[in-house]
mmCIF file of C-alpha atoms in Angstrom:
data_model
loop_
_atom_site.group_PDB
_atom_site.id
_atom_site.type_symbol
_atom_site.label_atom_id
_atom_site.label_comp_id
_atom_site.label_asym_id
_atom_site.label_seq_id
_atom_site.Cartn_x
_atom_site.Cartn_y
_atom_site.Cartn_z
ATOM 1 C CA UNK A 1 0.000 0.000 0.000
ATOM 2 C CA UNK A 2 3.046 2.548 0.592
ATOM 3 C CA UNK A 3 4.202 2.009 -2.262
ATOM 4 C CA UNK A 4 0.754 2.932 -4.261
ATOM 5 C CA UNK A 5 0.450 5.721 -1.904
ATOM 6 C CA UNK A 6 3.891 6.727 -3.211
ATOM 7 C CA UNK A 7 3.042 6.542 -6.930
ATOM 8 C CA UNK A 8 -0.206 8.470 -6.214
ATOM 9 C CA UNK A 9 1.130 11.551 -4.680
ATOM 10 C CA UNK A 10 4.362 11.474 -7.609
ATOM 11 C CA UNK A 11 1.187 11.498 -10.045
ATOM 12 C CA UNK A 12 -0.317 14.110 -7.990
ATOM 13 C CA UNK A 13 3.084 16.353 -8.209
ATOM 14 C CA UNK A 14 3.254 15.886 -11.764
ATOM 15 C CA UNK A 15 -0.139 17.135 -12.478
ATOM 16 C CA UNK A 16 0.491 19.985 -10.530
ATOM 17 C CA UNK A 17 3.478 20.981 -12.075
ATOM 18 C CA UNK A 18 1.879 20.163 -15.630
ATOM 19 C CA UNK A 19 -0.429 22.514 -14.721
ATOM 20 C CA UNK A 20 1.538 25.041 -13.133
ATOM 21 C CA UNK A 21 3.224 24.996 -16.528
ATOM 22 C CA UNK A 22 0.110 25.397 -18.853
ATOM 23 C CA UNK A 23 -0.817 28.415 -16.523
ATOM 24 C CA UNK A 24 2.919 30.075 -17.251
ATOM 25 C CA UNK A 25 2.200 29.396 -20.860
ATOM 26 C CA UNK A 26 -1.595 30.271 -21.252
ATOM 27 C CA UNK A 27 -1.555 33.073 -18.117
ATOM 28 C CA UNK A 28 -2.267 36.713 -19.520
ATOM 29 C CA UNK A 29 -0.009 39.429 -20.467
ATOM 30 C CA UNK A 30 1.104 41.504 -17.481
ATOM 31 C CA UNK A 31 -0.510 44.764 -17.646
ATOM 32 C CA UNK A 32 1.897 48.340 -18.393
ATOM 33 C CA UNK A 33 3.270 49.319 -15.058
ATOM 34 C CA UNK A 34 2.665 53.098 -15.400
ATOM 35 C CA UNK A 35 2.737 54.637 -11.833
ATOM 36 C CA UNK A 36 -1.152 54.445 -10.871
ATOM 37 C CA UNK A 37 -2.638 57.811 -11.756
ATOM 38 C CA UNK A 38 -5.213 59.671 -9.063
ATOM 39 C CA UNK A 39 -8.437 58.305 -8.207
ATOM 40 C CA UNK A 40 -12.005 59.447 -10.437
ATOM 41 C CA UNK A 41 -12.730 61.329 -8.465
ATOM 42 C CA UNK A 42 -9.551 63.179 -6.994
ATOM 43 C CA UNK A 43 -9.136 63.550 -10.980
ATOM 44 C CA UNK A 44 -12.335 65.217 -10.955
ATOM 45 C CA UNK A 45 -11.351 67.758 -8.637
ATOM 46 C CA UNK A 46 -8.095 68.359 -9.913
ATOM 47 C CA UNK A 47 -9.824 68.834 -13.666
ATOM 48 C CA UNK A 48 -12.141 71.740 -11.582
ATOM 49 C CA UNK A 49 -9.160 73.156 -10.238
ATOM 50 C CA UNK A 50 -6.989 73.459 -13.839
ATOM 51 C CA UNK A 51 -7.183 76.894 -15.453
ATOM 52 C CA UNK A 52 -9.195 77.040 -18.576
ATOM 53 C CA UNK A 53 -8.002 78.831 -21.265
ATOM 54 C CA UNK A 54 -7.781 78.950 -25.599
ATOM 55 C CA UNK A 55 -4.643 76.734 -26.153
ATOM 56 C CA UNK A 56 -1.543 78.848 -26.902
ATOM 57 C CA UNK A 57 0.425 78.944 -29.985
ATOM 58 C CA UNK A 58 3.056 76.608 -31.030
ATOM 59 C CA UNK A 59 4.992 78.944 -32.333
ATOM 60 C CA UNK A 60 8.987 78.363 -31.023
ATOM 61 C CA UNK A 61 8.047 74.876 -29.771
ATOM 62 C CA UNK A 62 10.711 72.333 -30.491
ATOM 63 C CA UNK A 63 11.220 68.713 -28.763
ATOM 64 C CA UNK A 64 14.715 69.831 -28.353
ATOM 65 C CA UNK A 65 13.384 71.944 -25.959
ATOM 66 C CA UNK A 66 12.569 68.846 -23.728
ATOM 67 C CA UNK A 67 15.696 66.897 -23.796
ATOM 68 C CA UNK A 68 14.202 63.394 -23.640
ATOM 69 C CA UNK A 69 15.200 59.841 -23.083
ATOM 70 C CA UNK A 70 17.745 60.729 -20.594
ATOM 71 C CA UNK A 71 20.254 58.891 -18.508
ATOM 72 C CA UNK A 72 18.555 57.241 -15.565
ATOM 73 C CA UNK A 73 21.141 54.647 -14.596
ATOM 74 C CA UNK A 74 24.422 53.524 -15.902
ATOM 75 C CA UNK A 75 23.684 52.843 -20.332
ATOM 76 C CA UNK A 76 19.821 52.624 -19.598
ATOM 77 C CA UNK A 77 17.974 55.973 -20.595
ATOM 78 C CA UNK A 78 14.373 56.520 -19.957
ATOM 79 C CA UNK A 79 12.981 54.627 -23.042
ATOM 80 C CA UNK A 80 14.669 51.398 -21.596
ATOM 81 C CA UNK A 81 13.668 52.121 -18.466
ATOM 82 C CA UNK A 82 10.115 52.380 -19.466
ATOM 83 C CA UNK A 83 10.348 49.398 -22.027
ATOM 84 C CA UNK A 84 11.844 47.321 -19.171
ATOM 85 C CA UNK A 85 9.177 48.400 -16.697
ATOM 86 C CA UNK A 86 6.148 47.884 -19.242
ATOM 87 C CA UNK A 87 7.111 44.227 -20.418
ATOM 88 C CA UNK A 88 7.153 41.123 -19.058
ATOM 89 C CA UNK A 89 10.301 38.694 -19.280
ATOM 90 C CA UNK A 90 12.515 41.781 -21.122
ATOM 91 C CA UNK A 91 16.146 40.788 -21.508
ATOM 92 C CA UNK A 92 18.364 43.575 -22.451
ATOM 93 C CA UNK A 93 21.898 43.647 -23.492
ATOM 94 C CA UNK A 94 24.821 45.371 -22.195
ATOM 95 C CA UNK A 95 23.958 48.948 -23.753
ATOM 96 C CA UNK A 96 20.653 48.346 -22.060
ATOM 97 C CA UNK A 97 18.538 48.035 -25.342
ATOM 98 C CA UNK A 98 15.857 45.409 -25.081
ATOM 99 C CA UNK A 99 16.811 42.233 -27.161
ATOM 100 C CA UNK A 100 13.645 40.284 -26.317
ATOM 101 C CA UNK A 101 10.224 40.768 -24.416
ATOM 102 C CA UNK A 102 6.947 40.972 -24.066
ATOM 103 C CA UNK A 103 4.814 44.185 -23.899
ATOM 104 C CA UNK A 104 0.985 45.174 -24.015
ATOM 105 C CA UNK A 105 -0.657 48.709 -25.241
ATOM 106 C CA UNK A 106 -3.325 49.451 -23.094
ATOM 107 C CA UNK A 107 -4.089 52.440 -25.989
ATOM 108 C CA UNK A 108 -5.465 49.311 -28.725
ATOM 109 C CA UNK A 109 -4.389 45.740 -26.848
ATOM 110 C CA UNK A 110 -2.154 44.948 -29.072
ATOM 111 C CA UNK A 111 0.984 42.523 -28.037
ATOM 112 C CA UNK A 112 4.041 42.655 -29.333
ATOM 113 C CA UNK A 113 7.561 41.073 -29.235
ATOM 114 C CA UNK A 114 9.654 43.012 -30.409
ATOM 115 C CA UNK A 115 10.860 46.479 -28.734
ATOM 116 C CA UNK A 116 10.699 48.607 -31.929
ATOM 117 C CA UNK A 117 7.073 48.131 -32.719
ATOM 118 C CA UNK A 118 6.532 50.239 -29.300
ATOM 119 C CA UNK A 119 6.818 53.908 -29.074
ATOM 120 C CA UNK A 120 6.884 55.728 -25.804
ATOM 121 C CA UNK A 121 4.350 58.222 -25.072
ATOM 122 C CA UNK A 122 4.092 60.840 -23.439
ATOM 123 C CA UNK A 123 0.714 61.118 -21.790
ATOM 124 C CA UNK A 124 0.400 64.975 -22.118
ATOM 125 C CA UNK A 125 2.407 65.086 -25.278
ATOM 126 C CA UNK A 126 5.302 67.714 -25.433
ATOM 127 C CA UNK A 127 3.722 70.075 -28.136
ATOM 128 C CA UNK A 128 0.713 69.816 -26.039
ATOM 129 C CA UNK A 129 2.792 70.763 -23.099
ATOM 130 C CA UNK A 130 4.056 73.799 -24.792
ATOM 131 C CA UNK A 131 0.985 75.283 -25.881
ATOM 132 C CA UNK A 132 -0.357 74.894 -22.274
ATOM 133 C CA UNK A 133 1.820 76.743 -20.090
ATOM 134 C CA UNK A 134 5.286 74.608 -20.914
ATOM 135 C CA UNK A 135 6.646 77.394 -23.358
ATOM 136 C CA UNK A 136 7.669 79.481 -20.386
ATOM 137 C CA UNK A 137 9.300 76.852 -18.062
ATOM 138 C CA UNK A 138 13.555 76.311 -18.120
ATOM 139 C CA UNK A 139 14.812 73.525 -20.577
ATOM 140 C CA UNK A 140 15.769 72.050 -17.184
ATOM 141 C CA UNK A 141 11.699 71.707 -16.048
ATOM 142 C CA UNK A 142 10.869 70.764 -19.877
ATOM 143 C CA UNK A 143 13.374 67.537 -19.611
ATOM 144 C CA UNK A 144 11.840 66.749 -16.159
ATOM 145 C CA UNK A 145 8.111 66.552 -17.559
ATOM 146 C CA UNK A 146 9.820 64.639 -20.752
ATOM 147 C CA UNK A 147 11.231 62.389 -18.248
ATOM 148 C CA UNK A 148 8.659 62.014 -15.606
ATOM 149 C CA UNK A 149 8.661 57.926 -14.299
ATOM 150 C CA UNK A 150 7.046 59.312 -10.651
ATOM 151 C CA UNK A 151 4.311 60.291 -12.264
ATOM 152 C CA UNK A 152 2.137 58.798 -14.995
ATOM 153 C CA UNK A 153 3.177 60.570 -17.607
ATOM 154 C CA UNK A 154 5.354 57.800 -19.893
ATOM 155 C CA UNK A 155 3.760 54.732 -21.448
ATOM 156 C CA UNK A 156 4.966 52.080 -23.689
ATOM 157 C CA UNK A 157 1.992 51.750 -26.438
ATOM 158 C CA UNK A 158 2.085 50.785 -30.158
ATOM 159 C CA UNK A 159 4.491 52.471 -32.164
ATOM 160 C CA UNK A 160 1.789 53.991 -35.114
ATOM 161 C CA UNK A 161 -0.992 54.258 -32.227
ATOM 162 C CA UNK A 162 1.361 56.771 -30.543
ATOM 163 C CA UNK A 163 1.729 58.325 -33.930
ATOM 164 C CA UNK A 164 -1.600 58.727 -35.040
ATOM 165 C CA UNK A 165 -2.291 60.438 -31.650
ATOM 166 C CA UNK A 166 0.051 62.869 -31.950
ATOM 167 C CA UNK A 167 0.128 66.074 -30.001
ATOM 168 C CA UNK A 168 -3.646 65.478 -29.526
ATOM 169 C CA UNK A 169 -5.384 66.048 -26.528
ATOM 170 C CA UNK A 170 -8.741 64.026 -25.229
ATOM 171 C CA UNK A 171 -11.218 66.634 -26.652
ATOM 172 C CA UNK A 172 -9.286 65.273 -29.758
ATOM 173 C CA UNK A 173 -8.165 61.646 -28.956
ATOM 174 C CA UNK A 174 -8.669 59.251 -26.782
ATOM 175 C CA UNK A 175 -7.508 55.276 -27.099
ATOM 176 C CA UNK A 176 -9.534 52.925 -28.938
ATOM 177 C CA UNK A 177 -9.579 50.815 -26.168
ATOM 178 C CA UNK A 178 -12.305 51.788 -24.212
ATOM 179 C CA UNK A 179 -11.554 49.932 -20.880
ATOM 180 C CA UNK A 180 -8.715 52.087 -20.495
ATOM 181 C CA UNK A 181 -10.117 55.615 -21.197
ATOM 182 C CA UNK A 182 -11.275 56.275 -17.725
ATOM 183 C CA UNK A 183 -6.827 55.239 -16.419
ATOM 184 C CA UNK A 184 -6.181 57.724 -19.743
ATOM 185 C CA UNK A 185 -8.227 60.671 -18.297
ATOM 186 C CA UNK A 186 -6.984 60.369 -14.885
ATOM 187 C CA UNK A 187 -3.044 60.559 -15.989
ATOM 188 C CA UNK A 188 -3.582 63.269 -17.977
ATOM 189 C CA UNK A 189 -4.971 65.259 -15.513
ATOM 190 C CA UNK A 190 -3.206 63.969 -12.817
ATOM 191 C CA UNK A 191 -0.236 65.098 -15.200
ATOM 192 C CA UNK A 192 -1.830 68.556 -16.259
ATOM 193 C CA UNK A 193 -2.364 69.462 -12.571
ATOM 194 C CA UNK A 194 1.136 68.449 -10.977
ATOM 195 C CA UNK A 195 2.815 70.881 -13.513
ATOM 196 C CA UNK A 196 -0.018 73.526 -13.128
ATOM 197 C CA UNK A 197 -0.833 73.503 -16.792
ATOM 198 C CA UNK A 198 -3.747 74.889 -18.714
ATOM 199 C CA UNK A 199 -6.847 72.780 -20.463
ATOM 200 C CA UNK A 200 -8.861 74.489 -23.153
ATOM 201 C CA UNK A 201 -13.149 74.238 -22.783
ATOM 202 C CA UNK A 202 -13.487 71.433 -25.297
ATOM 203 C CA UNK A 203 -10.810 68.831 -23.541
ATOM 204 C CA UNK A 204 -11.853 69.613 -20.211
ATOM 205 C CA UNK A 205 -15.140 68.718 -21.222
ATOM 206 C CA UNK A 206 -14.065 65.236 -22.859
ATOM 207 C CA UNK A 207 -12.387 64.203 -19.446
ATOM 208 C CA UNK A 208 -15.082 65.519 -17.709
ATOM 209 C CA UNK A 209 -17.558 63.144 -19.838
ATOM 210 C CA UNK A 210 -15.037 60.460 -19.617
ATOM 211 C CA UNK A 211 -14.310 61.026 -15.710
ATOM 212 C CA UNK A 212 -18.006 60.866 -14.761
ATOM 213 C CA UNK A 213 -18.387 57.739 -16.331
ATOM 214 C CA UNK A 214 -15.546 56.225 -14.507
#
């Protein structure tokens, strides 16, 4: 009888860890790390608190006035800090550039392997920064904001999603993924009201609409 009782429970184990196995290989994509933005409805009353105004001009705006993709540690800047963060199982090479991974854009739920189909966005996008108060900060604020992990400001989405959005702002764009418009709206405002700047009527009143339905 021991020795049944043995074979059982080896049985037992191997089940287990044939299981544990099909859940490694079947288990879903891990989720972008993004630092959580605000609550609804503390996003709600920092959107009442952000001044409302037509958006400026764009005139002098430049991305070289918000040095980006800086050094955070050693060869890794912030793109491969943020690609790193994002994925799941990313291996990167001695220059820090991600040779192999896994990552998921919450903007469309797309998947993708390989590092250069992903962009990195910037929530409130620099151009949008600019024309909302950003223009009259110190190149050393602009590459702060362009750099900002603390806050949830830099995203790792896919690469022509990022593109056809632009320097748009919600009264403009939003994701086509519409479980994640409610997390959009509060970052951007959590965003907009940490750096104090500006919305314009008709994007306030897209994250409003989007906020109360949160």
């Amino acid at each position: 009888m021991s020795g049944i009782y043995a074979r059982r429970i080896a049985v037992v184990a191997a089940s287990a860890a044939l299981a544990a196995t099909t859940g490694l290989l079947t288990a879903p994509t891990a989720q972008a790390a993004m630092p959580t933005p605000v609550s609804a409805s503390t996003a709600r009353t920092y959107l009442s608190q952000l001044s409302v105004s037509a958006e400026g001009s764009s005139s002098g705006y430049s991305r070289d006035k918000f040095p980006h993709w800086s050094t955070q540690s050693g060869a890794c800047n912030t793109r491969e800090v943020v690609l790193k963060r994002d994925g799941t199982g990313v291996v990167q090479d001695s220059a820090c550039a991600a040779t192999s991974g896994r990552w998921y854009s919450e903007y469309d739920g797309a998947t993708w392997t390989v590092a250069s189909d992903l962009d990195i966005d910037h929530m409130v996008p620099l151009a949008e920064a600019w024309r909302s108060g950003a223009s009259g900060w110190t190149n050393t604020r602009r590459q702060s904001f362009a750099n900002d992990l603390a806050r949830p400001q830099l995203i790792a989405v896919t690469d022509n999603v990022n593109q056809s959005k632009s320097d748009q702002d919600p009264g403009e764009w939003l994701p086509s993924r519409t479980a994640y418009r409610c997390t959009y709206a509060r970052a951007w405002v959590h965003v907009k009201h940490y750096y104090g700047l500006s919305v314009d009527s008709t994007e306030k009143s897209a994250l409003q609409s989007v906020l109360n339905g949160c």
